[in-house]
GROMACS .gro file of C-alpha atoms in nm:
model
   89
    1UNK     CA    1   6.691 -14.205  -2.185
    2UNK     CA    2   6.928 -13.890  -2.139
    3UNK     CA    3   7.089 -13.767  -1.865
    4UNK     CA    4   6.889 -13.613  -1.574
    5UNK     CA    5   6.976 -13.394  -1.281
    6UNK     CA    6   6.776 -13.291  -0.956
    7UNK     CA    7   6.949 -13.020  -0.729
    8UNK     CA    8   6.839 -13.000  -0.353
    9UNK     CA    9   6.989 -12.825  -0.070
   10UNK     CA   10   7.197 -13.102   0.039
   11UNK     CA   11   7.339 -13.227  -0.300
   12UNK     CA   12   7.309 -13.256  -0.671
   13UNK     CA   13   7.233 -13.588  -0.842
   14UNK     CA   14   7.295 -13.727  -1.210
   15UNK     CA   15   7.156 -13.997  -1.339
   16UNK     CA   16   7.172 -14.170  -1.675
   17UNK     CA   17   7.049 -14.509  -1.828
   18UNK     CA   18   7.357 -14.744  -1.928
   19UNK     CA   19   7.352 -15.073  -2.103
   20UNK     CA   20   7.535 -15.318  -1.793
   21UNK     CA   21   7.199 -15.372  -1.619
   22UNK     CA   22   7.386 -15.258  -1.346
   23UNK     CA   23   7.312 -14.964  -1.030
   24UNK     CA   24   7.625 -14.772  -1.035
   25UNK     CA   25   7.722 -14.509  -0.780
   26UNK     CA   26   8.016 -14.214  -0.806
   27UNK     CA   27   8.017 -13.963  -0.515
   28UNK     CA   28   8.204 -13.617  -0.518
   29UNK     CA   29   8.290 -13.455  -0.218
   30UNK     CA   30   8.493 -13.141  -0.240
   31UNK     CA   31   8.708 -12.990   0.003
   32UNK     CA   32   8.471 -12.758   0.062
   33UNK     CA   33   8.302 -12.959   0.315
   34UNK     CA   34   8.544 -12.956   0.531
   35UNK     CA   35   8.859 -13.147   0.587
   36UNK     CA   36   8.925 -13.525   0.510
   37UNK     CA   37   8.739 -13.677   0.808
   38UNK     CA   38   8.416 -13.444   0.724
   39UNK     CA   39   8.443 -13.532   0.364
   40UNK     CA   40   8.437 -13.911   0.452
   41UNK     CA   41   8.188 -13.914   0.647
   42UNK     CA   42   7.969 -13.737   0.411
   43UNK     CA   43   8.086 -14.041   0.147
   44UNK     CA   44   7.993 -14.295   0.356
   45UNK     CA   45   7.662 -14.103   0.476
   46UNK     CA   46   7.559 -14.134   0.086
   47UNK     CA   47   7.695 -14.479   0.051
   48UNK     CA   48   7.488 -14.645   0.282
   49UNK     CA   49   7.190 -14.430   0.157
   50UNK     CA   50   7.259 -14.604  -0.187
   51UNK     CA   51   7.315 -14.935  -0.034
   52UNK     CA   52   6.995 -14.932   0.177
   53UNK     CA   53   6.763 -14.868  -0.081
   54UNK     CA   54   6.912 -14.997  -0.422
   55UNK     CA   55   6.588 -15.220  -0.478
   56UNK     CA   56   6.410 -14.938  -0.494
   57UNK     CA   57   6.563 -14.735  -0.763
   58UNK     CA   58   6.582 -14.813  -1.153
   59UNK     CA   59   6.786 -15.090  -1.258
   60UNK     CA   60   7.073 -14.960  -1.527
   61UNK     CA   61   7.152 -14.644  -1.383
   62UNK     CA   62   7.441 -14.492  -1.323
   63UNK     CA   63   7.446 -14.203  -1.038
   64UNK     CA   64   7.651 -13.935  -0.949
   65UNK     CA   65   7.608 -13.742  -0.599
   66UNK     CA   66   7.782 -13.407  -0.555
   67UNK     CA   67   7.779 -13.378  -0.162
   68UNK     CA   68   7.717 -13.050  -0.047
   69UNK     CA   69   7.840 -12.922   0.312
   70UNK     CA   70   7.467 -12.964   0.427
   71UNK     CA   71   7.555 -13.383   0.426
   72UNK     CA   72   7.787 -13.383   0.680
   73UNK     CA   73   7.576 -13.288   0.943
   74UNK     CA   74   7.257 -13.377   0.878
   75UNK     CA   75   7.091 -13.669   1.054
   76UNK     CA   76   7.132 -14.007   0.852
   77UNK     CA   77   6.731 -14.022   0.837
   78UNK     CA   78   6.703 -13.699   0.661
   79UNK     CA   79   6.947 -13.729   0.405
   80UNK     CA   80   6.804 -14.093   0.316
   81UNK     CA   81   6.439 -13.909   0.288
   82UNK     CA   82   6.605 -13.660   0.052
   83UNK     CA   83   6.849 -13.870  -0.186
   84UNK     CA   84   6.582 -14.163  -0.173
   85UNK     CA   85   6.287 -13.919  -0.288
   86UNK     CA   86   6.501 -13.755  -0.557
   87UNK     CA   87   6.589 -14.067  -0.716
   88UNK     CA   88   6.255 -14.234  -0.752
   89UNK     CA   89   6.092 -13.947  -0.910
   0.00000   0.00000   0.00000
């Protein structure tokens, strides 16, 4: 299974197979989002996407998220929808 990546106008997102059985998460969030705060909140915005819906993604993947400046301020429901759809295609 080789690496895959979907880009949407919110983030980008890498995925690739690994061989720990294990969901794995990384998150990038540059500063230019915004300043530390904006950045954070963006991280945690993704986190809890990840959390939420873990079940319903592919076991043994490791994911990357590069935040765009679209996260910060986009309702928590709509960035779910987005990330969530992405990853189960």
């Amino acid at each position: 299974q080789g690496e895959k990546r979907r880009i949407n106008s919110i983030c980008t997102v890498f995925w690739i197979g690994n061989q720990f059985g294990l969901r794995r998460l990384g998150i990038i969030a540059s500063k230019k989002i915004g300043n530390a705060p904006a950045r954070n909140r963006a991280k945690r915005k993704i986190r809890e996407v990840f959390r939420l819906n873990k079940s319903k993604f592919k076991p043994a993947l490791d994911i990357v998220v590069i935040s765009g400046k679209g996260a910060v301020d986009l309702p928590f429901s709509i960035l779910e929808n987005k990330i969530s759809r992405i990853l189960q295609a």
